[in-house]
PDB file of C-alpha atoms and ligand atoms in Angstrom:
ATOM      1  CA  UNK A  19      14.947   6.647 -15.776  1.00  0.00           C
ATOM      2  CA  UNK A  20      13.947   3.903 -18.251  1.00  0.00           C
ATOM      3  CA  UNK A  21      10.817   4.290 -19.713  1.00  0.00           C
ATOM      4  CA  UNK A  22       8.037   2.110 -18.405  1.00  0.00           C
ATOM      5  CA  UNK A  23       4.440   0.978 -18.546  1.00  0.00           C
ATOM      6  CA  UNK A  24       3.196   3.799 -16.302  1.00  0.00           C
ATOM      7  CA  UNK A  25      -0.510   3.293 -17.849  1.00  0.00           C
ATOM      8  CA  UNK A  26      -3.765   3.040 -15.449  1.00  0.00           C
ATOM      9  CA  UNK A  27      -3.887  -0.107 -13.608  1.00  0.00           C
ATOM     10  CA  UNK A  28      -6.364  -2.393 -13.531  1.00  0.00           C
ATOM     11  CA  UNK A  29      -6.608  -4.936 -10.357  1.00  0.00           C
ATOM     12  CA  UNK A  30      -9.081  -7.501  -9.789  1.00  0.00           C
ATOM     13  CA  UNK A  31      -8.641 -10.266  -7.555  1.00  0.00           C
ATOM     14  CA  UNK A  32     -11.578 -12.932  -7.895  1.00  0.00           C
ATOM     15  CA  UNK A  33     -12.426 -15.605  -5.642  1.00  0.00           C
ATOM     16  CA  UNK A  34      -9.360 -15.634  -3.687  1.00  0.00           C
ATOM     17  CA  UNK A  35      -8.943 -18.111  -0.641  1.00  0.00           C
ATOM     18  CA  UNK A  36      -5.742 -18.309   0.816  1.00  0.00           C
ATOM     19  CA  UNK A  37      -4.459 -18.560   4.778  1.00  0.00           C
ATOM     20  CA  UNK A  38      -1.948 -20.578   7.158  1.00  0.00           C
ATOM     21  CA  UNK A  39      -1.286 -23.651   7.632  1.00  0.00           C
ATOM     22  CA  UNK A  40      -5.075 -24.928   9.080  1.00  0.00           C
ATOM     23  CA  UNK A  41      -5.765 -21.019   9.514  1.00  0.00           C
ATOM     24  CA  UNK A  42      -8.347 -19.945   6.579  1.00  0.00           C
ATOM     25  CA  UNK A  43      -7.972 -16.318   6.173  1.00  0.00           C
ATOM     26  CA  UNK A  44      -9.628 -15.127   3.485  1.00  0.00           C
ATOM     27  CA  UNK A  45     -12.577 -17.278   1.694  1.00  0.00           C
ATOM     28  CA  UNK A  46     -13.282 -16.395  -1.841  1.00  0.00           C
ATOM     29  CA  UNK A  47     -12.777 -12.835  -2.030  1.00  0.00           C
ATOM     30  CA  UNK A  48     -13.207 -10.740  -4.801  1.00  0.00           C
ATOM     31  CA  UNK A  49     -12.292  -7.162  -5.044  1.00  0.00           C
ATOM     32  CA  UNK A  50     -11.334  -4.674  -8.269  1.00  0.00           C
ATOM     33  CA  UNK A  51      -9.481  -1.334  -7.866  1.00  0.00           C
ATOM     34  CA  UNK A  52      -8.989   0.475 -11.141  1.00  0.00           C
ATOM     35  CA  UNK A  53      -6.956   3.322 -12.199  1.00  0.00           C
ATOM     36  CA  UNK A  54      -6.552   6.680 -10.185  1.00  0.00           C
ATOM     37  CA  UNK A  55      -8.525   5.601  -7.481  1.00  0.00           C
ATOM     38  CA  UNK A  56      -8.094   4.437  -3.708  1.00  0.00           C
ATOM     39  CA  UNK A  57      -9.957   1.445  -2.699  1.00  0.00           C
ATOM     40  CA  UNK A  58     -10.605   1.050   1.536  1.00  0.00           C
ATOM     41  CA  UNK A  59     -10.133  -2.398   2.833  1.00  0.00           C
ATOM     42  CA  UNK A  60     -11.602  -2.140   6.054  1.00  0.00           C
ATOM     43  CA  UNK A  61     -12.802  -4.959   9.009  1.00  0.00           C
ATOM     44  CA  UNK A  62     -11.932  -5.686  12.287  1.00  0.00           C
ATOM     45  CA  UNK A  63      -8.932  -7.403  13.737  1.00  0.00           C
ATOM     46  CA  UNK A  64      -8.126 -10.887  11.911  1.00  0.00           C
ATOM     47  CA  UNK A  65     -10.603  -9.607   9.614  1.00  0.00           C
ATOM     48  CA  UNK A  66      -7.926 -10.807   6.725  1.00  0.00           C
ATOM     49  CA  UNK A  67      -6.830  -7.095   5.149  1.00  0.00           C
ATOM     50  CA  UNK A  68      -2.957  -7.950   5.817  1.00  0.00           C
ATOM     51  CA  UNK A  69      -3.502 -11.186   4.559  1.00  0.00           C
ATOM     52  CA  UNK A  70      -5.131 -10.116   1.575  1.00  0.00           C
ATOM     53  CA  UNK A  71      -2.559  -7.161   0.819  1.00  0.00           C
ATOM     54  CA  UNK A  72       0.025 -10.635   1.362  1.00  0.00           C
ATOM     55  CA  UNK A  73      -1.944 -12.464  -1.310  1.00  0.00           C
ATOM     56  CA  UNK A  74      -1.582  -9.093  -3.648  1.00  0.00           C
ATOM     57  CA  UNK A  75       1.849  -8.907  -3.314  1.00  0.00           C
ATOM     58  CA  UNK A  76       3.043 -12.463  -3.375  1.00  0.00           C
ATOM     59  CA  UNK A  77       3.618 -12.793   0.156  1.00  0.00           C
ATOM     60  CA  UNK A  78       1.022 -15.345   1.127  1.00  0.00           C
ATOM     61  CA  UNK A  79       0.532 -17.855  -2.010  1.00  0.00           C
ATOM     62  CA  UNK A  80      -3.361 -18.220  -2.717  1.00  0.00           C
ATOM     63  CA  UNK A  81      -4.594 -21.537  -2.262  1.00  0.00           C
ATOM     64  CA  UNK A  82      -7.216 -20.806  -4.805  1.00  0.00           C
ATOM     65  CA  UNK A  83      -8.428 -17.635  -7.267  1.00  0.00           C
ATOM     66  CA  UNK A  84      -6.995 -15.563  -9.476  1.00  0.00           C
ATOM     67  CA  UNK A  85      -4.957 -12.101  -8.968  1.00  0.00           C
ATOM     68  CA  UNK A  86      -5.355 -10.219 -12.293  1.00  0.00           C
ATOM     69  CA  UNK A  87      -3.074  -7.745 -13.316  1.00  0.00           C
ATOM     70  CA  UNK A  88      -4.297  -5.805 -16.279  1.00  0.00           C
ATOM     71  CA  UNK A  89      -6.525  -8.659 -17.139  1.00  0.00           C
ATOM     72  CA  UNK A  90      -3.147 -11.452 -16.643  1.00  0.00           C
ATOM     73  CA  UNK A  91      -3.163 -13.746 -13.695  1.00  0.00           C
ATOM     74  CA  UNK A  92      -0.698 -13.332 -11.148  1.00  0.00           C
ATOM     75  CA  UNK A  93      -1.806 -15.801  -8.649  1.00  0.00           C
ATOM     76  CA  UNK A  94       0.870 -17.645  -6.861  1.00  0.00           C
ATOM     77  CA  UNK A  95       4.159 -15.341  -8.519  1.00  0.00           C
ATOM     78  CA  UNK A  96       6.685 -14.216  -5.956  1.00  0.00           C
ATOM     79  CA  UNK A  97       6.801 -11.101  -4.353  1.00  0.00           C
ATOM     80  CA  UNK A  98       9.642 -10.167  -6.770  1.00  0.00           C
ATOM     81  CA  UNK A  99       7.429 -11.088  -9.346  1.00  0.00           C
ATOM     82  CA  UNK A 100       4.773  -9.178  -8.847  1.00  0.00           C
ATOM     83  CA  UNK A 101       7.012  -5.878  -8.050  1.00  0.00           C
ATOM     84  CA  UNK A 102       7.780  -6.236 -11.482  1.00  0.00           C
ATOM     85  CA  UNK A 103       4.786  -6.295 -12.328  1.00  0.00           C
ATOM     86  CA  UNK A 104       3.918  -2.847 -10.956  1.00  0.00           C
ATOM     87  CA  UNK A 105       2.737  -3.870  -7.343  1.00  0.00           C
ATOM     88  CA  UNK A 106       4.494  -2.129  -4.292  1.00  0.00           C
ATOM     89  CA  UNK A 107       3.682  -3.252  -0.704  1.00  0.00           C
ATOM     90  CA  UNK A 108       4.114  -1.119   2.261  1.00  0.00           C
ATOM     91  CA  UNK A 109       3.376  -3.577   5.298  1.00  0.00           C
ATOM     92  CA  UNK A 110       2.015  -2.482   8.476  1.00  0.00           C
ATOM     93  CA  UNK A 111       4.439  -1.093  10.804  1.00  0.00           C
ATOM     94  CA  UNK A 112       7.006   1.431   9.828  1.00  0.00           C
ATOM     95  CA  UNK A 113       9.809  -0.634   8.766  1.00  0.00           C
ATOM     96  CA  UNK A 114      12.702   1.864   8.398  1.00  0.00           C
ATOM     97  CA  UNK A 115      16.056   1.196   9.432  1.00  0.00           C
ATOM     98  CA  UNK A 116      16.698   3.252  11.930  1.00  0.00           C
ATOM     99  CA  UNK A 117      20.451   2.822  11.729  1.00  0.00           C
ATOM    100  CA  UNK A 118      20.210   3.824   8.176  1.00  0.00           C
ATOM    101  CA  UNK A 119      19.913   7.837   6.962  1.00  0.00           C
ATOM    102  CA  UNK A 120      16.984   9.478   5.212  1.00  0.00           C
ATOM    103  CA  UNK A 121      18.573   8.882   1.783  1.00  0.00           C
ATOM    104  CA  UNK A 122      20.081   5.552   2.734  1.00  0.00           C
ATOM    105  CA  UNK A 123      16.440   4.320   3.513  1.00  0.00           C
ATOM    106  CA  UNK A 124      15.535   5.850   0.131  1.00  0.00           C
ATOM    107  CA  UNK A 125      18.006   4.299  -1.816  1.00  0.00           C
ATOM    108  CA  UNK A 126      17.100   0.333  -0.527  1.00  0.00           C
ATOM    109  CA  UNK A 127      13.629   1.113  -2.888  1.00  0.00           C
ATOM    110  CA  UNK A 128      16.119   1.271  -6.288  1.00  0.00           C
ATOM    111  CA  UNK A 129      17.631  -2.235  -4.822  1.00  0.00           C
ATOM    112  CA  UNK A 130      14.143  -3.543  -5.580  1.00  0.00           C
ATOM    113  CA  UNK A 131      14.480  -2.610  -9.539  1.00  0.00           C
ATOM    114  CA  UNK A 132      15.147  -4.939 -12.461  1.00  0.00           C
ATOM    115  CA  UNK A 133      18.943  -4.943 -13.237  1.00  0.00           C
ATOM    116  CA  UNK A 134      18.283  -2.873 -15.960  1.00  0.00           C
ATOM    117  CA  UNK A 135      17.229   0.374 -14.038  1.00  0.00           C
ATOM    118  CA  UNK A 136      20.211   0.373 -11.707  1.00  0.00           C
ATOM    119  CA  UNK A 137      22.334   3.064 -14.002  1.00  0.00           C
ATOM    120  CA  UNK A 138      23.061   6.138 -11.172  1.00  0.00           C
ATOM    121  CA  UNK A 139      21.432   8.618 -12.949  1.00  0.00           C
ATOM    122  CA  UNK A 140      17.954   6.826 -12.932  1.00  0.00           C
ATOM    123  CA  UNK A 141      18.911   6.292  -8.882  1.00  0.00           C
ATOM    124  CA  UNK A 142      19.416  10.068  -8.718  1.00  0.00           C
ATOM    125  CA  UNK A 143      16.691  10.687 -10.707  1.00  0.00           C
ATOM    126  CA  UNK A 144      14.171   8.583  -8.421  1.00  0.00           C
ATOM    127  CA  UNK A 145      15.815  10.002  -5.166  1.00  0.00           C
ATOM    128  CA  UNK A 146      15.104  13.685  -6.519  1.00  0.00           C
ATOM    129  CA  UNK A 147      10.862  13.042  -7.641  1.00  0.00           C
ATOM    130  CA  UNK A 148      11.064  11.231  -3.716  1.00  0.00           C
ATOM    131  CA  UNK A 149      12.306  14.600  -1.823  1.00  0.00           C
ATOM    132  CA  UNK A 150      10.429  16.797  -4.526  1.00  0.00           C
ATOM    133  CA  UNK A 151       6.794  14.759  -3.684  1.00  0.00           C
ATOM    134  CA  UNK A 152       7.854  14.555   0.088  1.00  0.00           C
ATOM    135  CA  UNK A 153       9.777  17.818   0.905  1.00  0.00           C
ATOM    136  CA  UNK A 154       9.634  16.642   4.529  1.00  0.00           C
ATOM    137  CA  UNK A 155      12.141  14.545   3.528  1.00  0.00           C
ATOM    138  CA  UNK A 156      14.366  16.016   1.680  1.00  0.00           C
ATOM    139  CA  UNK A 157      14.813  18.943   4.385  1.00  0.00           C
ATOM    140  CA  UNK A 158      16.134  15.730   6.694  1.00  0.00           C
ATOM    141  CA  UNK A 159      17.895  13.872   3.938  1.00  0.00           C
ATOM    142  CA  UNK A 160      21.156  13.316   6.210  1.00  0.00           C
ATOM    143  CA  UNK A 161      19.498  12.547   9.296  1.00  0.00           C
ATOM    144  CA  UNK A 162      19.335   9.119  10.751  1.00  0.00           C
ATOM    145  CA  UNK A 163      15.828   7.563  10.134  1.00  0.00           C
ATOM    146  CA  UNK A 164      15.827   6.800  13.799  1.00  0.00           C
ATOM    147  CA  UNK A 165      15.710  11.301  14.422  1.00  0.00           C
ATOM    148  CA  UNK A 166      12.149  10.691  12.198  1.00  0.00           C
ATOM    149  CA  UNK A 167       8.975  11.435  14.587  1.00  0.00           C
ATOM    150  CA  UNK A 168       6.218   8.049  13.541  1.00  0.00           C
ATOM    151  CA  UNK A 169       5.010  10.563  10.778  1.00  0.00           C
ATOM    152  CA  UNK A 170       7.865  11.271   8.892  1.00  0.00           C
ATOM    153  CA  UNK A 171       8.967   7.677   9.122  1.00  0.00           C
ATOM    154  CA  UNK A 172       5.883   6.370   7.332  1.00  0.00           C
ATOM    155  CA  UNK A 173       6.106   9.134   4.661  1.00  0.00           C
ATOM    156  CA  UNK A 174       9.682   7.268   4.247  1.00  0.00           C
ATOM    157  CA  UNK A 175       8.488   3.759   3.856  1.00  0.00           C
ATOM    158  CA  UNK A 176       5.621   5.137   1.174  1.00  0.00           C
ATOM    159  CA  UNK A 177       8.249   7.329   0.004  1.00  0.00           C
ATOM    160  CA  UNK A 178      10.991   4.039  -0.743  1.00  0.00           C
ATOM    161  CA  UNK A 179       8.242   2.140  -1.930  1.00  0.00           C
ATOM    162  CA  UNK A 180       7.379   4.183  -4.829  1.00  0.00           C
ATOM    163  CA  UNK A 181      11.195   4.702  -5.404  1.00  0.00           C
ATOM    164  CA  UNK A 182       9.961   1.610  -8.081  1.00  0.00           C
ATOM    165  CA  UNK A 183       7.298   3.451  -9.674  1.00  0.00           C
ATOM    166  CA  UNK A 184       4.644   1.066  -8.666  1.00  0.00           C
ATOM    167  CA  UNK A 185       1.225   1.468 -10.338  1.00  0.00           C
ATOM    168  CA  UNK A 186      -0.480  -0.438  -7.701  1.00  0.00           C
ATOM    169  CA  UNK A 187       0.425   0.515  -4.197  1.00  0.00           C
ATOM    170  CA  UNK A 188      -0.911  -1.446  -1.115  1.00  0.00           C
ATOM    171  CA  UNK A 189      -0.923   0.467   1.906  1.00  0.00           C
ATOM    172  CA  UNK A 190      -1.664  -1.576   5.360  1.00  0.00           C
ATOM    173  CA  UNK A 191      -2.888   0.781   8.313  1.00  0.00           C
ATOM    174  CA  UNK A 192      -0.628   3.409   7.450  1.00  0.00           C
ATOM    175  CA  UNK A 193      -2.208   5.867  10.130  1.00  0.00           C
ATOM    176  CA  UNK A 194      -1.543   3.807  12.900  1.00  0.00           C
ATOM    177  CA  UNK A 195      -0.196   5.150  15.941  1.00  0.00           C
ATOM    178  CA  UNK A 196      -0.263   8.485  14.250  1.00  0.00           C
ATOM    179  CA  UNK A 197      -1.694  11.734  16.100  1.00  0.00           C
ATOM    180  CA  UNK A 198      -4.691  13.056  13.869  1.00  0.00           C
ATOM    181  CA  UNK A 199      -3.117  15.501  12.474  1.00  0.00           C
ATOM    182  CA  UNK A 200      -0.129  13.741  11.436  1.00  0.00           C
ATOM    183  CA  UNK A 201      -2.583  10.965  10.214  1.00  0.00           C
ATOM    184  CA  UNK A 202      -5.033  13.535   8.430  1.00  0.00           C
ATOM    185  CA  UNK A 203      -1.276  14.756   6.375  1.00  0.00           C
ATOM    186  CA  UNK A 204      -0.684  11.217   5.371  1.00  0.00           C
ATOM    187  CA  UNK A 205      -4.251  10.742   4.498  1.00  0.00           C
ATOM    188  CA  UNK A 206      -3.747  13.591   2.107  1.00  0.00           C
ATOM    189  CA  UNK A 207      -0.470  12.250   0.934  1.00  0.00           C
ATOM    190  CA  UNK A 208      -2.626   9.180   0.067  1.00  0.00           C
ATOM    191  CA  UNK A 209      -5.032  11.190  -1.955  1.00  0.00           C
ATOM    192  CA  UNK A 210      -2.709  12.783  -4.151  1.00  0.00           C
ATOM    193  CA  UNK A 211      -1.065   9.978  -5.212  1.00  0.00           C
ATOM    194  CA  UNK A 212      -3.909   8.554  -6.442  1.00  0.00           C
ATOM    195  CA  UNK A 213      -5.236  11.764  -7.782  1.00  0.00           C
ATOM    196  CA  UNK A 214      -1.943  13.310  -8.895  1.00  0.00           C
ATOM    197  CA  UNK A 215       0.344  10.450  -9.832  1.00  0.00           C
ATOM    198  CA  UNK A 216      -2.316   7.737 -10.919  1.00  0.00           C
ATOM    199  CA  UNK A 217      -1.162   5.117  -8.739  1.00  0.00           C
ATOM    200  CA  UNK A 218      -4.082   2.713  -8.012  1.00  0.00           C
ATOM    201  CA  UNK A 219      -3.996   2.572  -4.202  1.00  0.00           C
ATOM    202  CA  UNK A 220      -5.762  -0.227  -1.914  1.00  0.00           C
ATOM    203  CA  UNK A 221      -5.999   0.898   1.470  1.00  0.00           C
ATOM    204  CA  UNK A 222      -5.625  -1.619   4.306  1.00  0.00           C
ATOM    205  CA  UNK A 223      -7.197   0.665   7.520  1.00  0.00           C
ATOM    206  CA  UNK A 224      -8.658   0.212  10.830  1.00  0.00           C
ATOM    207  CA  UNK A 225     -10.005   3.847  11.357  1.00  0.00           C
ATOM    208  CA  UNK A 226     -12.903   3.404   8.839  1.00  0.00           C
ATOM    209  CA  UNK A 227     -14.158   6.788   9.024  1.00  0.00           C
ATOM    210  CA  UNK A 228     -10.935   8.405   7.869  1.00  0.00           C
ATOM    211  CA  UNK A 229     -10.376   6.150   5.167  1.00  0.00           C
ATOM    212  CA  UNK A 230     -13.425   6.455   3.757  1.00  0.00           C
ATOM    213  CA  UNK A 231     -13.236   9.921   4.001  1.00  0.00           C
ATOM    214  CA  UNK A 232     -10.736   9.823   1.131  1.00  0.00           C
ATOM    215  CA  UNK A 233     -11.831   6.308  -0.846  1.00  0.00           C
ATOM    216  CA  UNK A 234     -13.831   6.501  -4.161  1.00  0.00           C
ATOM    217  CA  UNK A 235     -14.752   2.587  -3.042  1.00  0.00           C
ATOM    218  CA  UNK A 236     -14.820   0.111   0.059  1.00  0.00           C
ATOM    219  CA  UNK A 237     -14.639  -3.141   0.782  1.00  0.00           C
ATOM    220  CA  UNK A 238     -15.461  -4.761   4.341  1.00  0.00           C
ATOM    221  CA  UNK A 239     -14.209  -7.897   5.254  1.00  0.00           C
ATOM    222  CA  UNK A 240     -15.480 -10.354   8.153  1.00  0.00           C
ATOM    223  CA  UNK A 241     -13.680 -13.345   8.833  1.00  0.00           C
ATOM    224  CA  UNK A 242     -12.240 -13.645   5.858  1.00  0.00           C
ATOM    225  CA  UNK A 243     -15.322 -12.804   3.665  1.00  0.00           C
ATOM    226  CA  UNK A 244     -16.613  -9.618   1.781  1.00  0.00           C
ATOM    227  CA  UNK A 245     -19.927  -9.080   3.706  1.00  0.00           C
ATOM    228  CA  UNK A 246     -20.273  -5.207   1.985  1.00  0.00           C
ATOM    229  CA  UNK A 247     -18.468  -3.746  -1.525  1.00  0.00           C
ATOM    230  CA  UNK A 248     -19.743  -0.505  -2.691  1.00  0.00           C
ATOM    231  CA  UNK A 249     -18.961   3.189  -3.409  1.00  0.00           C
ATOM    232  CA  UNK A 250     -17.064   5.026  -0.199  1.00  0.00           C
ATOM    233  CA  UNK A 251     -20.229   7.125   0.569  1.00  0.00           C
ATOM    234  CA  UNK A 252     -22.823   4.697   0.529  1.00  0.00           C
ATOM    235  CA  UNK A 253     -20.579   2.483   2.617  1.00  0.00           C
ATOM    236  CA  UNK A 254     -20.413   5.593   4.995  1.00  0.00           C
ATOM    237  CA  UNK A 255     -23.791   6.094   4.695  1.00  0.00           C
ATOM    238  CA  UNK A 256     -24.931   2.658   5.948  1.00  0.00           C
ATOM    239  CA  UNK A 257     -25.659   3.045  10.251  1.00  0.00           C
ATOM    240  CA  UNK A 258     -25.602  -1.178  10.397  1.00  0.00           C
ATOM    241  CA  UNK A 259     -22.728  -1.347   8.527  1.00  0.00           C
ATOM    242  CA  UNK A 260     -21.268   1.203  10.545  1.00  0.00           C
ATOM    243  CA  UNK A 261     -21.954  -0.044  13.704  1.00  0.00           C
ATOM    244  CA  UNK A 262     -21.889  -4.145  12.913  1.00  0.00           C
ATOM    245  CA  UNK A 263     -18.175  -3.788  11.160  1.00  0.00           C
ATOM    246  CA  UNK A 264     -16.734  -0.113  10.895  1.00  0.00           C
ATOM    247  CA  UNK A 265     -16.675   0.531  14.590  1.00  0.00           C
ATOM    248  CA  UNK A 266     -17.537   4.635  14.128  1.00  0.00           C
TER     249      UNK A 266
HETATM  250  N1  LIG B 307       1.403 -15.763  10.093  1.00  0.00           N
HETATM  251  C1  LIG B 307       0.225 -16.243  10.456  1.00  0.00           C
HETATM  252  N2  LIG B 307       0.096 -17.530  10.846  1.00  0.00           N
HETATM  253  C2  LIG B 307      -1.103 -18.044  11.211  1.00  0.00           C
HETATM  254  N3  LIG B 307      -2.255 -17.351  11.203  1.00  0.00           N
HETATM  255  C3  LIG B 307      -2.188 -16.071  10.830  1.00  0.00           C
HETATM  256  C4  LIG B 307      -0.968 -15.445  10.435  1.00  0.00           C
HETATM  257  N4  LIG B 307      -1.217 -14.157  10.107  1.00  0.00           N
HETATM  258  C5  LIG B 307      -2.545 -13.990  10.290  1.00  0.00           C
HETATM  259  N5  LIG B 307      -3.126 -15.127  10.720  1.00  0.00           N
HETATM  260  C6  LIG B 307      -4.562 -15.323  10.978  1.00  0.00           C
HETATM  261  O1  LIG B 307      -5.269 -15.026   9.778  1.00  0.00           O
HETATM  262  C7  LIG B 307      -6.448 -14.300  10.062  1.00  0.00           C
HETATM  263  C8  LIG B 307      -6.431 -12.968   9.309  1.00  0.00           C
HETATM  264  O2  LIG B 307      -5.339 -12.200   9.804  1.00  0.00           O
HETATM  265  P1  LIG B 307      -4.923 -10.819   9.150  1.00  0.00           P
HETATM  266  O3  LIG B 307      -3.624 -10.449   9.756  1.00  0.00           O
HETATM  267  O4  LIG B 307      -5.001 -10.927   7.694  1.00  0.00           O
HETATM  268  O5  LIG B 307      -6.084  -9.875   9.687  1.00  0.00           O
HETATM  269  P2  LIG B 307      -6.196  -8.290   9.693  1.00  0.00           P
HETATM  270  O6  LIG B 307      -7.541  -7.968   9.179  1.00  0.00           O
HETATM  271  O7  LIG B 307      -5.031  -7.689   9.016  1.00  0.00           O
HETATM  272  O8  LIG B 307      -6.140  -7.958  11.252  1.00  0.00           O
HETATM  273  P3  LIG B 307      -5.537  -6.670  12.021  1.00  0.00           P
HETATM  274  O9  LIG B 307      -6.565  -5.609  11.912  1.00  0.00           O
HETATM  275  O10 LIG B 307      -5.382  -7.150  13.422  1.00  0.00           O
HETATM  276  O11 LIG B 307      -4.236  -6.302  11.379  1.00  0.00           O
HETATM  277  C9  LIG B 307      -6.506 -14.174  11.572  1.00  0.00           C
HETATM  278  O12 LIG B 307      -7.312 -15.215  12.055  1.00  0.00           O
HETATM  279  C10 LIG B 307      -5.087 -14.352  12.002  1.00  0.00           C
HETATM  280  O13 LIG B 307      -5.007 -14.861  13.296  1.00  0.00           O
HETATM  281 MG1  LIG B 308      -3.517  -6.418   9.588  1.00  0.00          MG
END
């Protein structure tokens, strides 16, 4: 495929506010996530994590802030934009088509690329690192994405979204409804992306414990506000914290 930038990312979003209509989500939130790292965004319900993944990705337009990308603001580009720019966005709920095969599935993530990067061989390419990093996949390449157990479908949608060779990936609740073990093989999944492929990964979660089982950092939001940022450890460490936000 094309050669790209596929250097260490560097994300910091500073001061954001953004929300709907009179609904303020997030209030001047700052976060950075750097390189080969994963970065837990934890919080309760309507805590703002999806809305701040939203903001990330060029879903949700900030009302104020910045979004920089490698040191270049971002704030208020589209979501096509900021795929461009390196960002991939898996939202929260599985969204495969069901209809659709394994591969098929697969092959909507090269739809996302810059005209450029359509040639066949870079599609083939892509679709051959996807069943090589996720062998589950490739072993049900043919089947219909509706045959996938909850699992295997969410190894699909992280699996499509890297298709564009993201350097950030956003990842919202990606454990949810899993069984533990299912969850503790996407956790790892998680892990060696950031470990293995570099990708900068900010982790939207609801089970606190597991995700900062695997985070190098965390950040807890509270009605749309950071009320804790620190290392995953000392976040895990921290009984009020725990038990005022974390729920574990
Ligand atoms: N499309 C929307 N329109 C209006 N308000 C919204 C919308 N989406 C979210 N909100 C509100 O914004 C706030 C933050 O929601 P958000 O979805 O970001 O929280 P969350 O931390 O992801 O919650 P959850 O854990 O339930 O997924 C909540 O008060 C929510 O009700
Ligand atoms: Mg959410």
């Amino acid at each position: 495929m094309e050669a790209r930038a596929r250097g260490a990312a560097s994300l910091a979003v500073e001061d954001l506010t953004a929300g709907y209509g009179g609904v303020r989500a997030l209030n001047s939130v700052t976060i950075t996530a750097s390189g080969a790292s994963i970065t837990a965004v934890l919080g309760a319900n309507g805590a703002g994590k999806t809305t701040l993944l939203r903001a990330i990705s060029g879903m949700v337009r900030p009302r104020s802030g910045r979004i920089l990308l490698d040191g270049a603001d971002q704030a208020g580009r589209s979501p096509e934009d900021m795929a461009r720019a390196g960002i991939a966005h898996v939202p929260e709920g599985q969204g495969v088509i069901a209809e659709l095969t394994v591969e098929e599935n697969l092959r909507l993530g090269t739809m996302s690329w810059p005209g450029m990067a359509r040639r066949r061989s870079d599609r083939t390419a892509a679709l051959a690192e996807a069943y090589e990093r996720f062998g589950v996949l490739a072993d049900r390449r043919r089947k219909l994405a509706a045959t996938l157990s909850g699992g295997e479908r969410q190894m699909l949608v992280i699996a499509r979204a890297l298709i564009a060779r993201p350097r950030v990936l956003l990842l919202d609740e990606p454990s949810l409804g899993l069984a533990p073990k299912i969850m503790a093989q996407v956790m790892d999944m998680v892990v060696r992306l950031s470990r293995e492929s570099g990708i900068t990964v900010v982790l939207v979660e609801q089970n606190a414990r597991a995700a900062l089982a695997i985070a190098d950092h965390g950040v807890v939001l509270n009605l749309g506000r950071v009320v804790a940022a620190a290392d995953a450890n000392t976040l895990a460490a921290d009984v009020a914290l725990r038990h005022h936000y974390l729920g574990f």
